[in-house]
XYZ file of C-alpha atoms in Angstrom:
653
model
C 184.994 114.826 75.732
C 184.821 118.624 75.986
C 183.603 120.602 78.977
C 180.474 121.703 77.083
C 179.576 118.138 76.208
C 180.031 117.055 79.809
C 177.747 119.837 81.053
C 175.085 118.919 78.469
C 175.142 115.279 79.580
C 174.951 116.262 83.236
C 171.929 118.495 82.607
C 170.211 115.726 80.629
C 170.937 113.216 83.405
C 169.627 115.626 86.021
C 166.431 116.244 84.027
C 165.971 112.497 83.525
C 166.347 111.828 87.266
C 163.821 114.582 88.059
C 161.317 113.185 85.538
C 161.791 109.656 86.911
C 161.250 110.867 90.468
C 158.100 112.754 89.429
C 156.789 109.675 87.603
C 157.478 107.450 90.602
C 155.649 109.922 92.828
C 152.641 109.989 90.497
C 152.585 106.200 90.195
C 152.816 105.797 93.965
C 149.870 108.189 94.507
C 147.731 106.559 91.827
C 148.544 103.114 93.186
C 147.195 104.209 96.573
C 144.059 105.585 94.903
C 143.590 102.354 92.928
C 144.087 100.290 96.119
C 141.396 102.236 97.990
C 139.076 102.071 94.965
C 139.548 98.299 94.855
C 138.741 98.077 98.560
C 135.545 100.077 98.033
C 134.522 97.797 95.156
C 135.181 94.694 97.247
C 133.040 96.098 100.056
C 130.287 96.905 97.558
C 130.445 93.409 96.077
C 130.242 91.898 99.568
C 127.219 94.072 100.323
C 125.500 93.112 97.050
C 126.265 89.426 97.605
C 124.791 89.707 101.096
C 121.727 91.471 99.731
C 121.291 88.847 97.018
C 121.659 86.063 99.604
C 118.999 87.806 101.682
C 116.677 87.994 98.698
C 116.900 84.249 98.054
C 116.529 83.428 101.738
C 113.427 85.585 102.170
C 111.498 85.336 98.893
C 108.117 83.694 99.320
C 108.874 81.127 96.608
C 111.060 78.093 97.253
C 114.749 78.386 96.266
C 116.566 75.097 95.616
C 120.215 74.349 94.794
C 121.351 70.866 93.771
C 124.593 69.370 92.522
C 124.879 67.927 89.006
C 123.891 64.510 90.355
C 120.555 65.871 91.584
C 121.441 65.909 95.298
C 119.868 68.878 97.078
C 122.500 71.042 98.761
C 120.407 74.086 99.673
C 116.790 74.806 100.631
C 115.524 78.199 101.725
C 112.776 78.358 104.348
C 110.022 78.351 101.702
C 111.508 75.209 100.066
C 111.684 73.405 103.406
C 108.049 74.288 104.038
C 106.994 73.235 100.521
C 108.715 69.842 100.381
C 108.770 69.025 104.104
C 112.441 67.936 104.177
C 115.142 69.163 106.558
C 118.242 68.789 104.406
C 120.461 69.421 107.426
C 119.315 66.058 108.810
C 118.407 63.991 105.732
C 119.689 63.608 102.185
C 117.312 64.445 99.341
C 117.674 63.761 95.618
C 115.347 65.513 93.181
C 114.446 62.175 91.557
C 112.622 61.340 94.796
C 110.484 64.454 94.354
C 109.393 63.874 90.729
C 105.839 62.599 90.228
C 106.000 59.196 88.526
C 103.866 60.155 85.494
C 105.970 63.277 84.903
C 109.332 61.473 85.095
C 110.035 61.504 81.333
C 109.137 65.191 81.120
C 111.487 65.872 84.054
C 114.370 63.984 82.391
C 113.886 65.900 79.114
C 113.798 69.199 81.007
C 117.007 68.302 82.890
C 118.708 67.549 79.551
C 117.573 70.934 78.306
C 118.982 72.516 81.468
C 122.388 70.903 81.019
C 122.540 71.670 77.279
C 121.214 75.246 77.284
C 122.239 76.234 80.782
C 118.664 77.082 81.839
C 115.007 76.315 81.379
C 111.874 78.341 82.005
C 108.229 77.675 82.802
C 108.654 74.018 83.793
C 105.327 72.891 85.241
C 104.826 69.436 86.699
C 103.732 67.543 89.784
C 106.017 66.695 92.695
C 105.884 64.603 95.852
C 106.407 66.142 99.281
C 107.960 64.176 102.115
C 104.450 63.126 103.195
C 103.753 61.936 99.593
C 101.325 64.786 99.015
C 101.168 65.676 95.300
C 101.599 69.340 94.406
C 101.861 71.275 91.158
C 104.938 73.500 90.849
C 106.310 76.038 88.376
C 110.126 76.117 88.070
C 112.676 78.424 86.429
C 116.183 76.982 86.720
C 119.745 77.684 85.612
C 123.180 76.027 85.774
C 125.838 77.327 88.192
C 129.371 77.352 86.747
C 132.711 77.505 88.512
C 135.461 79.940 87.561
C 136.561 77.568 84.758
C 133.049 77.636 83.226
C 132.382 74.072 84.277
C 128.876 73.227 85.542
C 128.973 72.395 89.230
C 125.352 72.792 90.328
C 121.895 73.965 89.347
C 119.570 76.427 91.041
C 115.875 77.067 90.648
C 112.935 79.105 91.887
C 110.041 76.755 92.684
C 106.542 78.175 92.960
C 103.633 76.190 94.380
C 100.832 76.548 91.799
C 98.570 73.822 93.140
C 95.801 76.278 94.046
C 96.268 78.057 90.732
C 95.955 74.768 88.841
C 92.829 73.836 90.731
C 91.375 77.291 90.095
C 92.245 77.028 86.391
C 90.568 73.638 86.163
C 87.467 74.971 87.883
C 87.459 77.982 85.572
C 87.699 75.733 82.503
C 84.842 73.653 83.886
C 82.804 76.818 84.354
C 83.634 78.029 80.847
C 82.668 74.673 79.391
C 79.416 74.693 81.307
C 78.686 78.259 80.194
C 79.557 77.375 76.564
C 77.242 74.360 76.754
C 74.596 76.550 78.345
C 74.830 79.135 75.558
C 74.764 76.432 72.887
C 71.628 74.859 74.332
C 69.752 77.916 75.587
C 66.096 78.102 74.664
C 66.717 81.546 73.165
C 68.493 82.191 69.916
C 71.691 84.107 70.528
C 73.899 85.897 68.047
C 76.945 87.911 69.089
C 78.453 90.333 66.557
C 81.763 92.154 66.596
C 82.080 95.880 65.906
C 82.044 95.156 62.140
C 78.795 93.143 62.412
C 80.566 89.819 61.853
C 79.161 86.830 63.766
C 81.453 85.620 66.564
C 78.968 83.431 68.467
C 75.578 81.850 67.889
C 73.727 78.735 69.067
C 71.433 75.874 68.024
C 68.249 77.712 68.958
C 69.052 80.606 66.631
C 69.459 78.203 63.717
C 66.219 76.453 64.691
C 64.186 79.687 64.947
C 65.300 80.931 61.545
C 65.249 77.534 59.788
C 68.989 77.519 59.122
C 70.191 74.031 58.247
C 73.746 74.444 59.462
C 75.916 74.021 62.516
C 76.272 77.252 64.565
C 80.051 77.091 64.010
C 79.460 77.359 60.234
C 77.970 80.835 60.734
C 81.054 82.310 62.397
C 82.452 85.260 60.427
C 79.252 85.780 58.407
C 78.146 89.376 57.714
C 74.969 90.038 59.745
C 73.845 92.871 57.462
C 73.752 90.545 54.450
C 72.184 87.726 56.510
C 69.380 90.049 57.656
C 68.509 90.871 54.050
C 68.296 87.164 53.251
C 66.168 86.293 56.316
C 63.692 89.197 56.076
C 61.355 87.024 53.925
C 60.613 84.944 57.069
C 58.676 87.823 58.647
C 55.225 89.219 57.945
C 56.646 92.708 57.543
C 60.048 92.192 55.865
C 60.828 95.879 55.321
C 59.705 96.734 58.862
C 62.065 94.052 60.209
C 65.021 95.563 58.301
C 64.089 99.163 59.150
C 63.809 98.431 62.876
C 67.094 96.498 62.912
C 68.913 99.392 61.240
C 67.362 101.833 63.706
C 68.509 99.755 66.702
C 72.016 99.390 65.267
C 72.280 103.147 64.595
C 71.159 104.141 68.123
C 73.409 101.549 69.807
C 71.223 101.543 72.905
C 69.916 98.549 74.800
C 66.534 97.350 73.512
C 64.429 94.817 75.392
C 61.229 93.076 74.315
C 60.893 93.876 70.603
C 58.269 91.504 69.133
C 58.565 90.039 65.633
C 55.790 88.137 63.810
C 56.916 85.402 61.461
C 55.089 83.979 58.446
C 54.709 80.583 60.161
C 52.801 82.203 63.049
C 55.599 82.245 65.605
C 56.193 85.357 67.700
C 59.798 86.160 68.577
C 60.951 88.524 71.276
C 64.113 90.321 70.189
C 66.571 91.906 72.624
C 69.659 93.970 71.765
C 72.591 94.916 73.986
C 75.713 96.846 72.892
C 79.004 95.617 74.396
C 81.038 98.597 75.545
C 84.565 98.652 76.995
C 86.184 101.977 77.927
C 83.424 103.788 76.016
C 84.325 101.870 72.837
C 81.788 99.601 71.150
C 83.236 96.102 70.928
C 80.199 94.323 69.538
C 76.497 93.641 69.929
C 74.419 90.856 71.447
C 71.074 89.881 69.928
C 68.753 87.368 71.557
C 65.605 85.891 70.003
C 63.041 84.040 72.078
C 59.950 82.220 70.902
C 57.217 83.741 73.088
C 54.256 82.270 71.195
C 53.119 80.251 74.173
C 54.182 82.817 76.749
C 50.699 84.040 77.598
C 49.187 80.569 77.975
C 52.062 78.661 79.503
C 53.078 80.754 82.467
C 54.154 77.739 84.474
C 56.638 76.774 81.763
C 58.123 80.258 82.015
C 58.472 79.932 85.785
C 60.224 76.580 85.358
C 62.690 78.169 82.950
C 63.277 80.981 85.412
C 63.971 78.534 88.204
C 66.405 76.605 85.987
C 68.454 79.725 85.323
C 68.424 80.632 88.994
C 69.880 77.207 89.802
C 72.603 77.659 87.194
C 73.500 81.096 88.552
C 73.492 79.869 92.131
C 76.063 77.187 91.391
C 78.458 78.832 88.952
C 82.009 79.520 90.175
C 81.798 83.289 89.773
C 80.230 85.333 92.543
C 76.986 87.026 91.524
C 75.045 89.802 93.269
C 71.730 91.377 92.281
C 70.877 94.794 93.765
C 67.965 97.171 93.327
C 68.160 100.768 92.202
C 69.092 101.840 95.757
C 71.938 99.282 96.020
C 69.978 97.006 98.355
C 71.055 93.370 97.915
C 68.272 91.187 96.499
C 70.144 87.954 95.764
C 73.605 86.390 95.942
C 74.796 82.989 94.752
C 76.800 80.379 96.642
C 80.115 81.431 95.110
C 79.642 84.974 96.395
C 78.933 83.581 99.866
C 82.293 81.791 99.764
C 84.119 84.858 98.434
C 82.706 87.331 100.980
C 82.244 85.037 103.976
C 78.624 86.229 104.356
C 75.562 84.044 103.984
C 72.659 85.167 101.824
C 70.524 85.696 104.950
C 73.158 88.078 106.368
C 73.307 90.327 103.302
C 69.740 90.432 101.970
C 68.355 93.968 102.216
C 71.700 95.504 103.139
C 73.337 98.309 101.177
C 76.111 96.676 99.111
C 78.331 99.751 99.147
C 78.147 100.241 102.916
C 78.648 96.520 103.603
C 81.607 95.810 101.327
C 83.527 99.090 100.821
C 86.954 99.007 102.487
C 87.407 102.796 102.237
C 85.695 106.019 101.168
C 87.504 105.823 97.836
C 86.108 102.362 97.142
C 82.623 103.605 98.102
C 82.925 106.472 95.632
C 83.983 104.004 92.927
C 80.821 101.940 93.479
C 78.659 105.079 93.285
C 80.274 106.053 89.964
C 79.755 102.565 88.526
C 76.106 102.516 89.667
C 75.517 105.859 87.960
C 76.806 104.342 84.703
C 74.550 101.291 85.051
C 71.535 103.544 85.680
C 72.341 105.042 82.292
C 72.170 101.539 80.779
C 75.931 100.950 80.567
C 77.721 97.699 81.355
C 81.057 98.194 83.113
C 84.045 96.286 84.481
C 86.262 97.544 87.297
C 88.545 96.459 90.156
C 87.321 96.755 93.721
C 88.988 96.276 97.120
C 86.304 94.556 99.206
C 86.010 94.266 102.976
C 84.847 90.697 103.642
C 83.436 89.189 106.792
C 85.923 89.167 109.669
C 87.739 92.280 108.404
C 89.663 90.493 105.655
C 90.215 92.554 102.474
C 90.198 90.966 99.024
C 90.644 92.303 95.489
C 87.741 91.596 93.132
C 87.210 92.163 89.426
C 83.562 93.109 88.967
C 81.605 93.081 85.716
C 78.295 94.874 86.220
C 75.289 95.290 83.963
C 71.950 97.074 84.384
C 68.912 94.929 85.265
C 65.603 95.663 83.527
C 61.949 94.876 84.251
C 59.409 93.713 81.675
C 58.755 97.298 80.653
C 62.409 97.908 79.819
C 62.974 100.081 82.888
C 66.211 99.827 84.882
C 65.373 98.415 88.295
C 68.878 97.665 89.549
C 72.016 95.874 88.416
C 73.737 92.505 88.391
C 77.424 92.078 89.156
C 79.690 89.124 88.418
C 82.679 88.951 90.810
C 86.070 87.310 90.276
C 88.601 87.163 93.130
C 91.965 88.434 91.791
C 93.707 88.865 95.154
C 96.561 86.476 94.354
C 97.193 88.216 91.035
C 97.327 91.632 92.718
C 99.784 90.322 95.317
C 102.044 89.043 92.534
C 101.900 92.450 90.833
C 102.959 94.175 94.070
C 105.877 91.748 94.519
C 106.960 92.377 90.948
C 106.906 96.169 91.452
C 109.037 95.917 94.607
C 111.621 93.697 92.909
C 111.795 96.067 89.931
C 112.388 99.006 92.286
C 115.275 97.163 93.991
C 116.748 96.192 90.621
C 116.548 99.756 89.342
C 118.307 101.049 92.464
C 121.078 98.450 92.103
C 121.567 99.326 88.423
C 121.850 103.028 89.258
C 124.519 102.320 91.883
C 126.507 100.075 89.537
C 126.280 102.700 86.785
C 127.650 105.359 89.144
C 130.572 103.130 90.162
C 131.316 102.319 86.510
C 131.753 106.030 85.770
C 133.933 106.583 88.855
C 136.178 103.603 88.125
C 136.492 104.500 84.437
C 137.526 108.066 85.286
C 140.033 106.984 87.949
C 141.589 104.347 85.670
C 142.031 106.720 82.728
C 143.946 109.269 84.805
C 147.047 107.112 85.493
C 146.996 105.843 81.907
C 147.276 109.391 80.616
C 150.130 110.050 83.061
C 152.018 106.972 81.849
C 151.452 108.020 78.230
C 152.876 111.483 78.980
C 155.938 110.018 80.715
C 156.614 107.717 77.765
C 156.388 110.680 75.387
C 158.879 112.631 77.518
C 161.313 109.728 77.612
C 161.139 109.333 73.837
C 161.590 113.037 73.268
C 164.516 113.370 75.673
C 166.305 110.301 74.342
C 165.295 110.158 70.699
C 168.942 110.371 69.546
C 170.168 107.840 72.088
C 167.653 104.994 71.870
C 168.170 102.121 69.450
C 165.418 100.698 67.190
C 164.493 97.960 69.647
C 163.933 100.504 72.437
C 161.781 102.653 70.152
C 159.720 99.577 69.225
C 159.218 98.818 72.907
C 158.047 102.390 73.519
C 155.637 102.062 70.575
C 154.348 98.808 72.077
C 153.757 100.573 75.413
C 151.830 103.357 73.656
C 149.708 100.820 71.743
C 148.956 98.954 74.959
C 147.952 102.189 76.696
C 145.702 103.100 73.783
C 144.130 99.628 73.901
C 143.575 99.938 77.662
C 141.917 103.346 77.330
C 139.654 102.044 74.533
C 138.726 99.072 76.690
C 137.768 101.361 79.578
C 135.700 103.512 77.199
C 133.930 100.422 75.832
C 133.158 99.183 79.352
C 131.639 102.563 80.178
C 129.613 102.508 76.944
C 128.381 99.003 77.745
C 127.304 99.979 81.263
C 125.581 103.105 79.907
C 123.320 101.223 77.461
C 119.887 101.206 79.035
C 120.686 103.785 81.738
C 119.859 106.816 79.585
C 116.746 105.516 77.872
C 115.380 108.155 75.509
C 111.709 108.395 74.609
C 110.932 105.994 71.792
C 110.003 107.655 68.510
C 109.314 106.525 64.959
C 112.709 105.722 63.395
C 112.985 105.300 59.614
C 115.611 102.543 59.467
C 115.990 102.853 55.694
C 116.950 106.527 56.004
C 119.132 105.742 59.033
C 121.079 102.998 57.249
C 121.572 105.002 54.039
C 123.036 107.841 56.094
C 125.189 105.431 58.089
C 126.735 103.828 54.978
C 127.942 107.233 53.778
C 129.946 107.927 56.957
C 131.343 104.443 57.653
C 134.768 103.498 56.342
C 134.141 100.700 53.846
C 137.059 99.539 51.613
C 136.448 99.687 47.873
C 136.476 95.887 47.503
C 133.478 95.529 49.858
C 129.940 96.250 48.620
C 126.944 96.878 50.935
C 123.560 95.941 49.465
C 120.022 96.394 50.852
C 117.569 93.951 49.272
C 114.567 96.183 49.979
C 113.762 99.433 51.831
C 113.862 98.956 55.579
C 110.734 99.700 57.701
C 110.011 102.282 60.379
C 110.069 101.109 64.022
C 109.479 102.615 67.459
C 112.782 103.044 69.260
C 115.795 105.105 70.316
C 117.346 106.444 67.095
C 120.866 106.829 68.538
C 120.977 103.285 69.895
C 119.504 101.804 66.701
C 122.223 103.569 64.707
C 124.820 102.139 67.109
C 123.278 98.675 66.587
C 123.567 98.711 62.784
C 126.960 100.464 62.885
C 128.499 97.837 65.177
C 127.200 94.896 63.122
C 128.200 96.349 59.731
C 131.614 97.469 61.031
C 132.095 93.999 62.472
C 131.377 92.462 59.056
C 133.766 94.885 57.312
C 136.521 94.102 59.836
C 136.402 90.328 59.247
C 135.950 90.096 55.460
C 139.039 88.422 53.994
C 137.840 87.895 50.399
C 139.070 89.879 47.380
C 135.444 90.776 46.642
C 133.567 91.369 49.879
C 129.792 91.623 50.210
C 127.444 92.695 53.012
C 123.692 92.138 52.463
C 120.982 93.725 54.625
C 117.401 92.367 54.558
C 114.314 92.012 56.795
C 111.093 90.008 57.176
C 107.772 91.293 58.528
C 106.595 89.108 61.435
C 103.376 89.439 63.434
C 104.600 91.718 66.222
C 108.288 92.189 65.280
C 110.553 92.799 62.297
C 113.335 90.251 61.741
C 116.535 91.764 60.270
C 119.559 90.022 58.799
C 123.096 91.283 58.041
C 125.008 88.737 55.942
C 128.690 88.837 54.955
C 131.197 86.562 53.218
C 133.919 86.987 55.828
C 135.996 84.533 57.820
C 132.955 83.047 59.607
C 132.648 81.851 63.205
C 132.948 78.277 64.431
C 129.663 76.984 65.865
C 131.194 76.292 69.292
C 131.609 80.058 69.805
C 128.057 81.049 68.831
C 126.819 81.107 72.434
C 129.841 83.072 73.686
C 130.342 86.004 71.329
C 127.587 88.121 72.879
C 129.238 87.908 76.283
C 131.275 90.905 77.427
C 135.068 90.752 76.849
C 134.720 87.731 74.560
C 136.583 88.482 71.337
C 137.472 85.714 68.896
C 140.184 87.797 67.228
C 142.643 89.497 69.565
C 143.531 92.804 67.924
C 144.178 96.402 68.799
C 140.637 97.539 67.864
C 138.726 94.540 69.211
C 137.760 94.802 72.878
C 135.167 92.037 72.907
C 132.432 94.467 73.975
C 130.860 95.551 70.668
C 128.516 92.556 70.297
C 127.617 92.756 74.002
C 126.440 96.335 73.403
C 124.502 95.134 70.340
C 122.689 92.524 72.431
C 121.767 95.053 75.140
C 120.316 97.417 72.504
C 118.261 94.586 70.979
C 117.033 93.624 74.480
C 115.957 97.226 75.122
C 113.815 97.057 71.974
C 112.165 93.788 73.138
C 113.927 91.652 70.545
C 116.333 88.732 70.226
C 119.641 88.248 68.384
C 121.349 85.139 67.030
C 123.633 84.107 64.170
C 124.223 81.507 61.490
C 127.832 81.094 60.400
C 130.310 78.746 58.773
C 134.095 79.215 58.880
C 135.656 80.567 55.658
C 132.200 81.074 54.087
C 130.583 83.885 56.060
C 128.274 84.966 58.862
C 124.655 86.109 59.057
C 123.483 87.976 62.151
C 119.717 87.888 62.754
C 117.885 90.142 65.209
C 114.311 91.203 65.860
C 112.892 94.585 66.864
C 109.373 95.156 68.136
C 107.143 97.129 65.799
């Protein structure tokens, strides 16, 4: 070997040692960074686990954990209070809690839990330790170990006994009111905004000689019916003219008198139904007042009957005069407010019940509307007896005298305090969830950036080694270097996909009208589709409200997925949709390799790829599912190995 050759080899060896030392230094530094990053993540996970544990311990609903055999292994404080058991001192199996008549339903629900991994909206009765029967609402899910084997089940149990009782009482009230309307001594006809009948009663049919059941009149056009019935009146054209005039003015009319050919005199009343300044329909009432002048006592008896009905219905009712002085309350209002009728008569309703100046102003505004003849509905925070505040939903209407003058108003009150409390709890939980998501998103970006940096350094070092030794390395060594580069590329793509997955939903754009037909036609032109594969759309796709970029990503991922797994000499991809009531259902069908049914529930999970390849990270379908979720839809598939796969998904209109 010559002197020149020796010097060349020495310089190459020196450069190689320097590069190796630099690489080792870089790797050592990045290892330290990765170690500290891992420590920070572990601390964060511990904090989140602690927070989550605190949530379950302190939520107002019961939290229950049981093993697969039904043995209770965890109660939070609310569960202990609900069921009355101290599981630290006594063993409890859920079969001991199930109400005997609901046992079959419970068994079927448990089978659903074990087969699907969860169930929602289970409602049934349970026994407490003292054998008290309570209604509960349960959402439950299976807990799996690290090997995906079910080891326990957990559930949120809400006591809905009071809610059930309230619902039953409300149904009873509705049934009584429906029976009352059906059998009122006045003919009633309720029209929608298009003058179609939505409600009438027996008395209406009797007054107008209609030989039909009131239900048979539902949906009938009142304009046409009026033309047919005008022959029953002494002045047919006057009857039609006046009805058209009332309908055009859309103002409350009380005490119109109509003379019929058979000698009867009907009193006609008209009331428009208005919600948010929009006419929702019209209420007509017809009363036979022929004997009114001579049978005053009968009228008083009818009045007393209605007062008794009002006094005993399950909705609180208050009558006030034009100056807001209370004239009458029913028993339900006494229970709601804590005041007796004797305590409130003559008092100013606003001053007595307003919990703040703002609530007082709201009552004034609503009273002004009722003085104009408007019926209104609004929420009100009331100050009840003893200083307790409750949330009420009030429906108020003007009250008229015999001359059609407004003399006050009548309000129907529904206590919605429990519903408002649930809304507040929901808002607080959503705020916590949003904060947690923001923190996780920030960490995903940090980790992705820090992981990519050492990968790029390794890639550069490999390139230097190849360049410096390209004439000295054998084929096997070059293949190993190529394998390292492929692995690095795969790792970087995986990190990018993880970041993309975590970003879906964090940068929600304003939803706009997206023409999916135009979007898909443009997408097909830019996607790489081999010549042996044909994409066909059975009909033009619709326009939906959504994020255009994410919808394009949705269709691109599914179509690219189909292209990737078509193994036939003549490949086909078919796109179609169906128009449902509130959603569109889309389908993307291919004749590829298909997917075994046992994997159908797994492929939408992150990092789950059925085909391990360089360009398959197992995240694409997870991103697809998140995009569908953001558009209030669902996604599923139908597939058979070696025949093909059809992905179905829905998007809200």
